[in-house]
Short mmCIF file of C-alpha atoms and ligand atoms in Angstrom, two decimals:
data_model
loop_
_atom_site.label_atom_id
_atom_site.label_comp_id
_atom_site.label_asym_id
_atom_site.label_seq_id
_atom_site.Cartn_x
_atom_site.Cartn_y
_atom_site.Cartn_z
CA MET A 1 -23.13 28.35 9.47
CA VAL A 2 -20.72 25.54 8.66
CA SER A 3 -22.46 22.40 7.48
CA ILE A 4 -20.91 18.98 8.07
CA LEU A 5 -22.51 15.85 6.67
CA PHE A 6 -21.64 12.77 8.72
CA LYS A 7 -21.58 9.34 7.09
CA ALA A 8 -19.92 6.58 9.09
CA GLY A 9 -22.17 3.60 9.64
CA ALA A 10 -20.72 2.30 12.90
CA GLY A 11 -19.55 5.75 14.03
CA ASP A 12 -20.90 7.56 17.07
CA ALA A 13 -23.02 10.27 15.38
CA ALA A 14 -24.33 11.70 18.68
CA GLY A 15 -20.82 11.81 20.13
CA TRP A 16 -19.43 13.62 17.08
CA GLN A 17 -22.27 16.13 17.17
CA ARG A 18 -21.68 16.84 20.86
CA GLU A 19 -17.91 17.19 20.53
CA LEU A 20 -17.95 19.19 17.29
CA SER A 21 -20.75 21.55 18.41
CA ALA A 22 -18.63 22.41 21.44
CA ARG A 23 -15.78 23.40 19.10
CA ILE A 24 -17.67 24.86 16.12
CA PRO A 25 -20.44 27.12 17.52
CA ASP A 26 -22.18 27.72 14.18
CA LEU A 27 -22.23 24.03 13.24
CA ASP A 28 -25.03 22.85 10.93
CA TRP A 29 -24.86 19.10 11.68
CA ARG A 30 -26.38 16.64 9.22
CA VAL A 31 -26.39 12.87 9.34
CA TRP A 32 -26.60 10.82 6.16
CA PRO A 33 -29.06 10.15 4.50
CA ASP A 34 -30.61 13.42 5.77
CA ALA A 35 -28.18 15.56 3.83
CA GLY A 36 -30.55 18.50 3.32
CA ASP A 37 -29.82 20.59 0.24
CA PRO A 38 -26.73 18.92 -1.28
CA ALA A 39 -25.56 22.26 -2.62
CA THR A 40 -25.17 23.56 0.92
CA VAL A 41 -22.98 20.75 2.28
CA ASP A 42 -19.58 22.26 3.16
CA PHE A 43 -17.76 19.23 4.57
CA VAL A 44 -18.23 15.49 4.52
CA LEU A 45 -17.07 13.56 7.61
CA ALA A 46 -17.05 9.92 6.60
CA PHE A 47 -15.37 6.53 6.81
CA ARG A 48 -16.64 4.72 3.73
CA VAL A 49 -18.91 5.86 0.90
CA GLU A 50 -20.58 4.28 -2.10
CA PRO A 51 -19.35 5.00 -5.64
CA GLY A 52 -20.71 8.32 -6.85
CA PHE A 53 -21.40 9.64 -3.36
CA PHE A 54 -19.23 12.74 -3.55
CA ALA A 55 -20.61 13.80 -6.95
CA GLN A 56 -23.83 14.87 -5.20
CA PHE A 57 -22.19 17.74 -3.37
CA PRO A 58 -21.10 20.47 -5.78
CA ASN A 59 -19.89 22.98 -3.20
CA LEU A 60 -17.78 20.91 -0.86
CA LYS A 61 -14.83 22.65 0.78
CA GLY A 62 -13.08 19.60 2.18
CA VAL A 63 -13.32 15.94 3.12
CA LEU A 64 -12.62 14.73 6.63
CA ALA A 65 -12.09 11.03 7.29
CA THR A 66 -13.33 9.62 10.58
CA GLY A 67 -10.58 7.00 10.50
CA ALA A 68 -6.88 6.56 9.95
CA GLY A 69 -7.39 4.58 6.74
CA VAL A 70 -9.00 6.40 3.81
CA ASP A 71 -9.44 3.57 1.30
CA GLY A 72 -13.20 3.75 1.94
CA LEU A 73 -13.20 7.29 0.55
CA PHE A 74 -10.93 6.53 -2.42
CA ALA A 75 -13.34 3.73 -3.31
CA ASP A 76 -15.48 6.52 -4.77
CA LYS A 77 -13.90 7.76 -7.99
CA THR A 78 -15.80 11.04 -7.57
CA LEU A 79 -13.80 11.87 -4.41
CA PRO A 80 -12.87 15.54 -4.98
CA THR A 81 -9.09 15.08 -4.90
CA HIS A 82 -8.53 18.75 -5.68
CA LEU A 83 -9.93 19.63 -2.24
CA PRO A 84 -8.17 19.21 1.10
CA ILE A 85 -8.62 15.70 2.51
CA ALA A 86 -7.58 14.87 6.05
CA ARG A 87 -7.44 11.67 8.06
CA ILE A 88 -7.33 10.97 11.77
CA VAL A 89 -4.04 10.55 13.58
CA ASP A 90 -5.03 10.09 17.21
CA PRO A 91 -2.57 8.86 19.84
CA TYR A 92 -5.44 7.29 21.75
CA MET A 93 -6.48 5.26 18.71
CA THR A 94 -2.86 4.37 18.00
CA GLN A 95 -2.48 3.13 21.57
CA GLN A 96 -5.50 0.87 21.19
CA MET A 97 -3.94 -0.64 18.10
CA VAL A 98 -0.58 -1.13 19.81
CA GLN A 99 -2.39 -3.03 22.57
CA TRP A 100 -4.34 -5.15 20.11
CA ALA A 101 -1.32 -6.07 17.98
CA THR A 102 0.78 -6.78 21.05
CA TYR A 103 -1.91 -9.10 22.39
CA GLY A 104 -2.03 -10.92 19.05
CA VAL A 105 1.72 -11.52 19.08
CA LEU A 106 1.87 -12.46 22.77
CA HIS A 107 -1.06 -14.87 22.50
CA PHE A 108 1.01 -17.20 20.36
CA PHE A 109 4.45 -16.16 21.56
CA ARG A 110 3.63 -16.99 25.20
CA ARG A 111 1.75 -20.18 24.22
CA PHE A 112 -1.70 -19.04 25.38
CA ASP A 113 -3.09 -21.06 22.48
CA GLU A 114 -1.55 -24.25 23.85
CA TYR A 115 -2.37 -23.48 27.48
CA ARG A 116 -6.00 -22.74 26.55
CA ALA A 117 -6.19 -26.16 24.89
CA LEU A 118 -4.72 -27.76 28.02
CA GLN A 119 -7.15 -25.85 30.22
CA ASN A 120 -10.05 -27.08 28.09
CA ARG A 121 -8.93 -30.58 29.13
CA ALA A 122 -8.33 -29.50 32.77
CA GLU A 123 -4.74 -30.55 32.24
CA TRP A 124 -2.03 -29.00 34.45
CA LYS A 125 1.05 -29.34 32.32
CA GLU A 126 3.99 -27.03 32.02
CA LEU A 127 5.22 -26.90 28.44
CA GLY A 128 8.78 -26.01 29.30
CA SER A 129 10.22 -23.20 27.23
CA PRO A 130 8.08 -20.06 27.57
CA THR A 131 7.78 -19.87 23.81
CA ARG A 132 8.04 -22.05 20.74
CA HIS A 133 8.55 -19.07 18.44
CA PRO A 134 11.62 -16.96 17.63
CA ASN A 135 11.19 -13.50 19.18
CA ARG A 136 11.24 -11.54 15.95
CA VAL A 137 8.38 -9.50 14.55
CA GLY A 138 8.10 -7.98 11.11
CA VAL A 139 5.89 -4.93 10.91
CA LEU A 140 4.64 -4.41 7.39
CA GLY A 141 3.98 -0.68 7.00
CA PHE A 142 5.77 1.55 9.45
CA GLY A 143 3.61 4.70 9.57
CA GLU A 144 1.99 6.25 12.63
CA ILE A 145 0.38 3.00 13.71
CA GLY A 146 2.94 0.44 12.52
CA GLY A 147 5.75 2.52 13.97
CA ALA A 148 4.09 2.67 17.39
CA ILE A 149 3.44 -1.08 17.28
CA GLY A 150 7.05 -1.76 16.33
CA ARG A 151 8.47 0.43 19.09
CA GLY A 152 6.09 -1.11 21.62
CA LEU A 153 7.20 -4.63 20.71
CA LEU A 154 10.84 -3.56 20.80
CA ALA A 155 10.30 -2.34 24.37
CA LEU A 156 8.96 -5.81 25.23
CA GLY A 157 12.19 -7.40 24.10
CA PHE A 158 11.31 -8.48 20.56
CA PHE A 159 13.66 -8.00 17.66
CA VAL A 160 11.61 -5.85 15.34
CA GLN A 161 12.03 -5.21 11.64
CA GLY A 162 9.93 -2.85 9.61
CA TRP A 163 9.08 -2.92 5.93
CA THR A 164 8.42 0.39 4.20
CA SER A 165 7.76 1.17 0.54
CA THR A 166 10.85 3.41 0.39
CA PRO A 167 13.97 3.19 2.60
CA ARG A 168 13.65 4.82 6.03
CA ASP A 169 15.85 5.17 9.07
CA LEU A 170 13.88 3.36 11.77
CA GLY A 171 16.52 3.85 14.46
CA PRO A 172 17.13 0.59 16.31
CA ILE A 173 14.67 -1.23 14.06
CA ASP A 174 15.97 -2.89 10.89
CA ASN A 175 14.45 -1.48 7.75
CA PHE A 176 13.54 -3.49 4.66
CA ALA A 177 12.24 -1.41 1.80
CA GLY A 178 10.52 -1.78 -1.51
CA ALA A 179 9.47 -4.76 -3.58
CA ALA A 180 13.03 -6.10 -3.76
CA GLN A 181 13.30 -6.51 0.01
CA LEU A 182 9.83 -7.84 0.66
CA ASP A 183 10.75 -11.52 0.32
CA PRO A 184 13.80 -11.30 2.64
CA PHE A 185 11.60 -9.40 5.11
CA LEU A 186 8.89 -12.07 5.02
CA GLU A 187 11.41 -14.92 5.20
CA THR A 188 12.70 -13.54 8.52
CA SER A 189 9.34 -12.65 10.12
CA PRO A 190 7.97 -15.46 12.33
CA PHE A 191 5.35 -12.90 13.37
CA LEU A 192 3.98 -10.60 10.69
CA VAL A 193 1.97 -7.56 11.72
CA CYS A 194 0.20 -5.89 8.79
CA SER A 195 -0.41 -2.17 9.28
CA LEU A 196 -0.27 -1.00 5.69
CA PRO A 197 -2.66 1.46 4.07
CA LEU A 198 -4.91 -0.24 1.51
CA THR A 199 -4.12 1.10 -1.96
CA PRO A 200 -4.06 -0.49 -5.42
CA ASP A 201 -0.39 -1.37 -4.71
CA THR A 202 -1.08 -3.20 -1.45
CA LYS A 203 -4.40 -4.88 -2.26
CA GLY A 204 -3.92 -8.66 -2.22
CA LEU A 205 -0.25 -8.26 -1.33
CA LEU A 206 -0.39 -11.14 1.15
CA ASN A 207 -1.25 -13.90 -1.29
CA ARG A 208 -0.17 -17.54 -1.24
CA GLN A 209 3.16 -16.82 -2.86
CA ARG A 210 4.13 -14.16 -0.32
CA LEU A 211 2.59 -15.80 2.75
CA SER A 212 4.53 -18.95 1.83
CA LYS A 213 7.75 -16.99 2.29
CA LEU A 214 7.02 -16.62 6.01
CA PRO A 215 8.85 -19.19 8.16
CA LYS A 216 6.91 -22.36 8.94
CA GLY A 217 4.63 -21.81 11.92
CA ALA A 218 4.49 -18.04 11.41
CA VAL A 219 1.61 -16.02 12.80
CA VAL A 220 -0.14 -13.33 10.74
CA VAL A 221 -1.57 -10.39 12.67
CA ASN A 222 -3.71 -8.11 10.51
CA LEU A 223 -5.20 -4.92 11.83
CA ALA A 224 -5.04 -2.98 8.58
CA ARG A 225 -7.59 -4.03 5.98
CA GLY A 226 -8.97 -7.42 4.99
CA GLY A 227 -8.09 -6.62 1.38
CA HIS A 228 -4.36 -6.91 2.09
CA VAL A 229 -4.73 -10.65 2.54
CA VAL A 230 -6.09 -13.17 0.04
CA THR A 231 -8.40 -14.94 2.47
CA ASP A 232 -8.51 -18.30 0.69
CA ASP A 233 -4.71 -18.38 0.52
CA LEU A 234 -4.41 -17.58 4.22
CA LEU A 235 -6.91 -20.28 5.11
CA ALA A 236 -5.20 -22.86 2.91
CA LEU A 237 -1.79 -22.16 4.45
CA LEU A 238 -3.29 -22.44 7.95
CA GLN A 239 -4.93 -25.72 7.02
CA GLU A 240 -1.73 -27.03 5.47
CA GLY A 241 0.14 -26.12 8.67
CA HIS A 242 2.55 -23.70 7.03
CA LEU A 243 1.06 -20.88 9.08
CA GLY A 244 0.74 -21.38 12.82
CA GLY A 245 -1.95 -18.82 13.50
CA ALA A 246 -3.74 -15.66 12.48
CA VAL A 247 -5.10 -12.80 14.50
CA LEU A 248 -7.49 -10.78 12.39
CA ASP A 249 -9.32 -7.57 13.15
CA VAL A 250 -10.19 -7.18 9.50
CA THR A 251 -11.33 -9.72 6.94
CA ASP A 252 -12.28 -10.00 3.30
CA PRO A 253 -15.23 -10.18 3.02
CA GLU A 254 -16.16 -7.97 5.93
CA PRO A 255 -18.22 -8.65 7.96
CA LEU A 256 -17.06 -12.26 7.79
CA PRO A 257 -20.11 -14.41 6.93
CA ALA A 258 -21.33 -16.68 9.75
CA ASP A 259 -20.58 -19.82 7.75
CA HIS A 260 -17.00 -18.85 6.88
CA PRO A 261 -14.45 -21.53 7.88
CA LEU A 262 -12.06 -18.93 9.32
CA TRP A 263 -14.41 -18.50 12.30
CA HIS A 264 -13.83 -22.07 13.38
CA HIS A 265 -10.14 -22.52 12.77
CA PRO A 266 -8.59 -23.29 16.18
CA ASN A 267 -5.56 -21.07 15.56
CA VAL A 268 -7.47 -18.05 14.31
CA ILE A 269 -8.61 -15.19 16.52
CA ILE A 270 -11.12 -12.77 15.00
CA THR A 271 -12.35 -9.41 16.26
CA PRO A 272 -14.88 -7.29 14.33
CA HIS A 273 -12.75 -4.38 13.06
CA GLU A 274 -12.48 -2.81 16.48
CA SER A 275 -8.75 -2.73 17.18
CA GLY A 276 -8.66 1.07 16.95
CA LEU A 277 -11.96 2.83 17.33
CA THR A 278 -12.12 6.54 16.65
CA THR A 279 -13.45 8.32 19.69
CA PRO A 280 -15.03 11.72 19.02
CA ALA A 281 -13.76 13.10 22.35
CA THR A 282 -10.12 12.55 21.37
CA ALA A 283 -10.43 13.14 17.63
CA ALA A 284 -12.75 16.16 17.48
CA ASP A 285 -9.99 18.72 18.11
CA GLN A 286 -8.23 17.88 14.84
CA ILE A 287 -11.50 17.76 12.88
CA ALA A 288 -12.60 21.15 14.21
CA ALA A 289 -9.11 22.57 13.61
CA ASN A 290 -9.18 21.30 10.03
CA VAL A 291 -12.59 22.85 9.38
CA LYS A 292 -11.24 26.19 10.58
CA ARG A 293 -8.01 25.78 8.61
CA ILE A 294 -9.82 24.98 5.38
CA LEU A 295 -12.16 27.93 5.82
CA ALA A 296 -9.11 30.14 6.43
CA GLY A 297 -7.33 28.74 3.35
CA GLU A 298 -4.63 27.05 5.48
CA PRO A 299 -3.24 23.55 4.98
CA VAL A 300 -4.90 20.78 6.99
CA VAL A 301 -3.25 18.74 9.72
CA ASN A 302 -2.92 15.03 8.93
CA PRO A 303 -3.35 15.56 5.19
CA VAL A 304 -4.00 12.70 2.81
CA ASP A 305 -1.62 12.50 -0.14
CA VAL A 306 -3.90 11.84 -3.06
CA GLN A 307 -1.07 10.54 -5.24
CA ARG A 308 -0.18 7.88 -2.69
CA GLY A 309 -3.81 7.30 -1.69
CA TYR A 310 -3.19 7.51 2.07
C1 LIG B 401 -10.17 2.04 10.91
O1 LIG B 401 -10.17 1.02 10.31
C2 LIG B 401 -9.52 3.24 10.52
O2 LIG B 401 -8.99 3.29 9.41
O3 LIG B 401 -9.49 4.18 11.29
#
Protein backbone atom coordinates (compact mmCIF):
# COMPACT_ATOMS: atom_id res chain seq x y z
CA MET A 1 0.00 0.00 0.00
CA VAL A 2 1.02 3.60 -0.62
CA SER A 3 -0.51 6.02 1.86
CA ILE A 4 -1.21 9.62 0.89
CA LEU A 5 -2.50 12.10 3.44
CA PHE A 6 -4.48 14.91 1.81
CA LYS A 7 -4.67 18.33 3.45
CA ALA A 8 -5.98 21.14 1.28
CA GLY A 9 -8.92 22.94 2.81
CA ALA A 10 -10.65 24.14 -0.34
CA GLY A 11 -9.35 21.25 -2.46
CA ASP A 12 -11.54 18.59 -4.03
CA ALA A 13 -10.75 15.59 -1.76
CA ALA A 14 -13.24 13.27 -3.50
CA GLY A 15 -11.90 14.25 -6.92
CA TRP A 16 -8.30 13.61 -5.90
CA GLN A 17 -9.23 10.24 -4.42
CA ARG A 18 -11.03 9.22 -7.60
CA GLU A 19 -8.25 10.36 -9.94
CA LEU A 20 -5.37 9.04 -7.84
CA SER A 21 -7.01 5.66 -7.13
CA ALA A 22 -7.33 5.17 -10.88
CA ARG A 23 -3.58 5.71 -11.22
CA ILE A 24 -2.24 4.16 -8.00
CA PRO A 25 -4.10 0.83 -7.49
CA ASP A 26 -2.76 0.17 -3.98
CA LEU A 27 -3.57 3.68 -2.72
CA ASP A 28 -4.29 4.08 1.00
CA TRP A 29 -6.11 7.44 0.89
CA ARG A 30 -6.38 9.52 4.05
CA VAL A 31 -7.90 12.95 4.52
CA TRP A 32 -6.70 15.26 7.27
CA PRO A 33 -7.44 15.21 10.22
CA ASP A 34 -8.03 11.44 9.87
CA ALA A 35 -4.36 10.71 9.33
CA GLY A 36 -4.43 7.22 10.87
CA ASP A 37 -1.11 6.08 12.33
CA PRO A 38 1.25 9.01 11.60
CA ALA A 39 4.16 6.61 11.32
CA THR A 40 2.55 5.00 8.28
CA VAL A 41 1.98 8.16 6.24
CA ASP A 42 4.16 7.92 3.10
CA PHE A 43 3.24 11.13 1.30
CA VAL A 44 1.54 14.38 2.18
CA LEU A 45 -0.50 16.08 -0.56
CA ALA A 46 -1.21 19.57 0.69
CA PHE A 47 -1.56 23.26 -0.09
CA ARG A 48 -1.02 24.94 3.25
CA VAL A 49 -0.16 23.51 6.67
CA GLU A 50 0.17 24.82 10.20
CA PRO A 51 3.58 25.19 11.86
CA GLY A 52 4.78 21.85 13.17
CA PHE A 53 2.52 19.82 10.90
CA PHE A 54 5.22 17.83 9.14
CA ALA A 55 7.00 16.90 12.38
CA GLN A 56 4.18 14.43 13.11
CA PHE A 57 5.10 12.12 10.26
CA PRO A 58 8.45 10.43 10.90
CA ASN A 59 8.47 8.17 7.84
CA LEU A 60 7.47 10.48 5.02
CA LYS A 61 8.94 9.72 1.61
CA GLY A 62 7.97 12.93 -0.15
CA VAL A 63 5.80 16.03 -0.14
CA LEU A 64 3.45 16.83 -3.00
CA ALA A 65 1.94 20.30 -3.30
CA THR A 66 -1.58 20.59 -4.66
CA GLY A 67 -0.77 24.03 -6.06
CA ALA A 68 1.81 25.90 -8.08
CA GLY A 69 2.87 28.04 -5.11
CA VAL A 70 4.48 26.25 -2.16
CA ASP A 71 4.78 29.07 0.38
CA GLY A 72 2.01 27.41 2.40
CA LEU A 73 4.29 24.39 2.91
CA PHE A 74 7.43 26.42 3.65
CA ALA A 75 5.41 28.22 6.32
CA ASP A 76 6.07 25.10 8.42
CA LYS A 77 9.70 25.09 9.53
CA THR A 78 9.44 21.32 10.02
CA LEU A 79 8.95 20.79 6.25
CA PRO A 80 11.32 17.89 5.51
CA THR A 81 13.51 19.70 2.99
CA HIS A 82 15.80 16.69 2.66
CA LEU A 83 12.94 14.80 0.96
CA PRO A 84 11.69 15.30 -2.59
CA ILE A 85 9.13 18.11 -2.81
CA ALA A 86 7.12 18.68 -5.97
CA ARG A 87 4.66 21.33 -7.06
CA ILE A 88 2.00 21.41 -9.75
CA VAL A 89 2.74 22.73 -13.20
CA ASP A 90 -0.48 22.19 -15.12
CA PRO A 91 -1.12 23.81 -18.50
CA TYR A 92 -4.84 23.86 -17.75
CA MET A 93 -4.25 25.82 -14.54
CA THR A 94 -1.79 28.10 -16.32
CA GLN A 95 -4.39 28.79 -18.99
CA GLN A 96 -6.95 29.79 -16.37
CA MET A 97 -4.46 32.25 -14.94
CA VAL A 98 -3.63 33.69 -18.36
CA GLN A 99 -7.35 34.29 -18.89
CA TRP A 100 -7.78 35.90 -15.48
CA ALA A 101 -4.77 38.21 -15.82
CA THR A 102 -5.74 39.15 -19.36
CA TYR A 103 -9.24 40.05 -18.20
CA GLY A 104 -7.79 42.20 -15.42
CA VAL A 105 -5.63 44.14 -17.87
CA LEU A 106 -8.34 44.46 -20.52
CA HIS A 107 -10.96 45.61 -18.02
CA PHE A 108 -9.10 48.86 -17.50
CA PHE A 109 -7.29 49.00 -20.83
CA ARG A 110 -10.55 48.86 -22.82
CA ARG A 111 -12.32 51.23 -20.38
CA PHE A 112 -14.88 48.72 -19.08
CA ASP A 113 -14.61 50.51 -15.74
CA GLU A 114 -15.76 53.78 -17.31
CA TYR A 115 -18.39 52.18 -19.53
CA ARG A 116 -19.82 50.30 -16.52
CA ALA A 117 -20.15 53.62 -14.69
CA LEU A 118 -21.89 55.12 -17.73
CA GLN A 119 -24.20 52.11 -17.98
CA ASN A 120 -25.11 52.50 -14.31
CA ARG A 121 -26.41 55.94 -15.30
CA ALA A 122 -28.03 54.59 -18.52
CA GLU A 123 -25.78 56.98 -20.39
CA TRP A 124 -24.92 56.22 -24.04
CA LYS A 125 -21.65 58.03 -24.49
CA GLU A 126 -18.68 57.06 -26.57
CA LEU A 127 -15.46 57.98 -24.80
CA GLY A 128 -13.42 58.37 -27.94
CA SER A 129 -10.04 56.67 -27.80
CA PRO A 130 -10.44 52.95 -27.07
CA THR A 131 -8.06 53.27 -24.16
CA ARG A 132 -6.68 55.86 -21.79
CA HIS A 133 -3.69 53.69 -20.88
CA PRO A 134 -0.38 53.05 -22.65
CA ASN A 135 -0.37 49.48 -23.99
CA ARG A 136 2.56 48.24 -21.96
CA VAL A 137 2.43 45.53 -19.32
CA GLY A 138 5.12 44.59 -16.84
CA VAL A 139 4.99 41.01 -15.66
CA LEU A 140 6.74 40.65 -12.33
CA GLY A 141 7.99 37.06 -12.14
CA PHE A 142 8.35 35.29 -15.45
CA GLY A 143 8.10 31.59 -14.55
CA GLU A 144 5.61 29.06 -15.92
CA ILE A 145 2.62 31.26 -15.16
CA GLY A 146 4.08 34.75 -15.63
CA GLY A 147 5.72 33.66 -18.88
CA ALA A 148 2.43 32.34 -20.27
CA ILE A 149 0.65 35.55 -19.22
CA GLY A 150 3.34 37.68 -20.85
CA ARG A 151 3.26 35.76 -24.12
CA GLY A 152 -0.55 35.87 -24.16
CA LEU A 153 -0.57 39.64 -23.73
CA LEU A 154 2.12 40.01 -26.37
CA ALA A 155 -0.14 38.12 -28.79
CA LEU A 156 -2.89 40.65 -28.03
CA GLY A 157 -0.67 43.49 -29.13
CA PHE A 158 0.71 44.71 -25.81
CA PHE A 159 4.32 45.63 -25.33
CA VAL A 160 5.37 43.27 -22.58
CA GLN A 161 8.35 43.45 -20.26
CA GLY A 162 9.24 40.83 -17.72
CA TRP A 163 11.13 41.18 -14.45
CA THR A 164 13.11 38.18 -13.23
CA SER A 165 15.42 37.83 -10.24
CA THR A 166 18.36 36.96 -12.51
CA PRO A 167 18.81 37.97 -16.19
CA ARG A 168 16.94 35.80 -18.71
CA ASP A 169 16.46 35.82 -22.44
CA LEU A 170 12.72 36.29 -22.83
CA GLY A 171 12.81 36.40 -26.63
CA PRO A 172 10.73 39.30 -27.91
CA ILE A 173 9.95 40.41 -24.37
CA ASP A 174 12.26 42.93 -22.69
CA ASN A 175 13.91 41.58 -19.58
CA PHE A 176 14.62 43.57 -16.44
CA ALA A 177 16.48 41.65 -13.78
CA GLY A 178 17.44 41.88 -10.16
CA ALA A 179 17.00 44.55 -7.52
CA ALA A 180 18.90 47.14 -9.57
CA GLN A 181 16.40 47.00 -12.45
CA LEU A 182 13.24 46.81 -10.40
CA ASP A 183 12.65 50.57 -10.24
CA PRO A 184 13.15 51.12 -14.00
CA PHE A 185 10.82 48.17 -14.60
CA LEU A 186 8.12 49.61 -12.34
CA GLU A 187 8.53 53.12 -13.75
CA THR A 188 7.68 51.81 -17.23
CA SER A 189 4.79 49.48 -16.28
CA PRO A 190 1.38 51.17 -16.56
CA PHE A 191 -0.02 47.69 -15.93
CA LEU A 192 1.76 45.51 -13.40
CA VAL A 193 0.94 41.81 -13.24
CA CYS A 194 2.39 40.10 -10.17
CA SER A 195 3.09 36.40 -10.66
CA LEU A 196 6.02 35.96 -8.30
CA PRO A 197 6.50 33.10 -5.87
CA LEU A 198 6.11 34.22 -2.26
CA THR A 199 9.43 33.85 -0.46
CA PRO A 200 11.16 35.89 2.27
CA ASP A 201 12.71 37.94 -0.59
CA THR A 202 9.40 38.83 -2.24
CA LYS A 203 7.17 39.26 0.82
CA GLY A 204 6.01 42.88 1.02
CA LEU A 205 7.93 43.74 -2.15
CA LEU A 206 5.10 45.92 -3.44
CA ASN A 207 5.11 48.52 -0.69
CA ARG A 208 4.38 52.23 -0.93
CA GLN A 209 7.88 53.09 -2.08
CA ARG A 210 7.82 50.60 -4.96
CA LEU A 211 4.16 51.03 -5.93
CA SER A 212 4.82 54.78 -6.10
CA LYS A 213 7.33 54.12 -8.88
CA LEU A 214 4.53 52.91 -11.15
CA PRO A 215 3.29 55.58 -13.57
CA LYS A 216 0.32 57.63 -12.38
CA GLY A 217 -2.92 55.79 -13.11
CA ALA A 218 -1.23 52.38 -13.19
CA VAL A 219 -3.23 49.24 -12.57
CA VAL A 220 -1.96 46.45 -10.29
CA VAL A 221 -3.04 42.93 -11.16
CA ASN A 222 -2.12 40.39 -8.48
CA LEU A 223 -2.74 36.71 -8.91
CA ALA A 224 0.27 35.52 -6.93
CA ARG A 225 -0.04 35.95 -3.17
CA GLY A 226 -1.55 38.69 -1.04
CA GLY A 227 1.72 38.88 0.89
CA HIS A 228 3.53 40.42 -2.09
CA VAL A 229 1.57 43.63 -1.62
CA VAL A 230 1.40 45.82 1.47
CA THR A 231 -2.38 46.18 1.50
CA ASP A 232 -2.54 49.50 3.36
CA ASP A 233 -0.02 51.02 0.95
CA LEU A 234 -1.98 49.80 -2.06
CA LEU A 235 -5.21 51.19 -0.64
CA ALA A 236 -3.63 54.54 0.19
CA LEU A 237 -2.20 54.92 -3.32
CA LEU A 238 -5.60 54.05 -4.82
CA GLN A 239 -7.28 56.59 -2.58
CA GLU A 240 -4.70 59.23 -3.40
CA GLY A 241 -5.28 58.58 -7.11
CA HIS A 242 -1.72 57.54 -7.88
CA LEU A 243 -2.96 54.07 -8.79
CA GLY A 244 -5.85 53.80 -11.23
CA GLY A 245 -7.05 50.35 -10.29
CA ALA A 246 -6.31 46.96 -8.81
CA VAL A 247 -7.45 43.51 -9.78
CA LEU A 248 -6.81 41.11 -6.94
CA ASP A 249 -7.26 37.37 -6.74
CA VAL A 250 -5.24 37.28 -3.54
CA THR A 251 -5.24 39.59 -0.55
CA ASP A 252 -3.54 40.09 2.78
CA PRO A 253 -5.31 39.19 4.99
CA GLU A 254 -7.01 36.36 3.17
CA PRO A 255 -9.94 35.88 3.17
CA LEU A 256 -10.45 39.63 3.04
CA PRO A 257 -12.66 40.59 6.02
CA ALA A 258 -16.19 41.75 5.10
CA ASP A 259 -15.57 45.23 6.51
CA HIS A 260 -12.32 45.82 4.61
CA PRO A 261 -12.37 49.06 2.56
CA LEU A 262 -10.80 47.34 -0.46
CA TRP A 263 -14.13 45.59 -1.12
CA HIS A 264 -15.84 48.89 -1.78
CA HIS A 265 -13.24 50.78 -3.74
CA PRO A 266 -14.80 51.51 -7.16
CA ASN A 267 -11.60 50.71 -9.05
CA VAL A 268 -10.84 47.44 -7.30
CA ILE A 269 -11.95 44.05 -8.55
CA ILE A 270 -11.63 41.15 -6.12
CA THR A 271 -11.98 37.42 -6.70
CA PRO A 272 -11.51 34.85 -3.91
CA HIS A 273 -8.19 33.19 -4.83
CA GLU A 274 -9.69 31.31 -7.73
CA SER A 275 -7.73 32.52 -10.75
CA GLY A 276 -6.08 29.12 -11.19
CA LEU A 277 -7.78 26.21 -9.51
CA THR A 278 -6.02 22.88 -9.44
CA THR A 279 -8.22 20.26 -11.03
CA PRO A 280 -7.48 16.67 -9.98
CA ALA A 281 -8.36 15.34 -13.45
CA THR A 282 -5.58 17.37 -15.10
CA ALA A 283 -3.06 17.32 -12.25
CA ALA A 284 -3.31 13.72 -11.02
CA ASP A 285 -0.98 12.32 -13.70
CA GLN A 286 2.00 14.27 -12.37
CA ILE A 287 1.16 13.47 -8.73
CA ALA A 288 0.87 9.75 -9.47
CA ALA A 289 4.05 9.86 -11.56
CA ASN A 290 5.90 11.57 -8.72
CA VAL A 291 4.74 8.98 -6.19
CA LYS A 292 6.07 6.24 -8.46
CA ARG A 293 9.30 8.15 -9.13
CA ILE A 294 9.99 8.73 -5.45
CA LEU A 295 9.31 5.08 -4.62
CA ALA A 296 11.71 4.11 -7.42
CA GLY A 297 14.37 6.55 -6.17
CA GLU A 298 14.04 8.75 -9.28
CA PRO A 299 13.93 12.55 -9.34
CA VAL A 300 10.47 14.14 -9.30
CA VAL A 301 8.94 16.18 -12.10
CA ASN A 302 8.27 19.82 -11.21
CA PRO A 303 10.67 19.77 -8.27
CA VAL A 304 10.75 22.53 -5.68
CA ASP A 305 14.17 24.08 -5.11
CA VAL A 306 14.40 24.30 -1.35
CA GLN A 307 17.16 26.90 -1.47
CA ARG A 308 15.03 29.25 -3.53
CA GLY A 309 11.81 28.26 -1.76
CA TYR A 310 9.79 27.69 -4.94
C1 LIG B 1 -2.66 28.64 -5.92
O1 LIG B 1 -2.65 29.67 -5.33
C2 LIG B 1 -1.52 27.85 -6.24
O2 LIG B 1 -0.42 28.19 -5.79
O3 LIG B 1 -1.66 26.88 -6.96
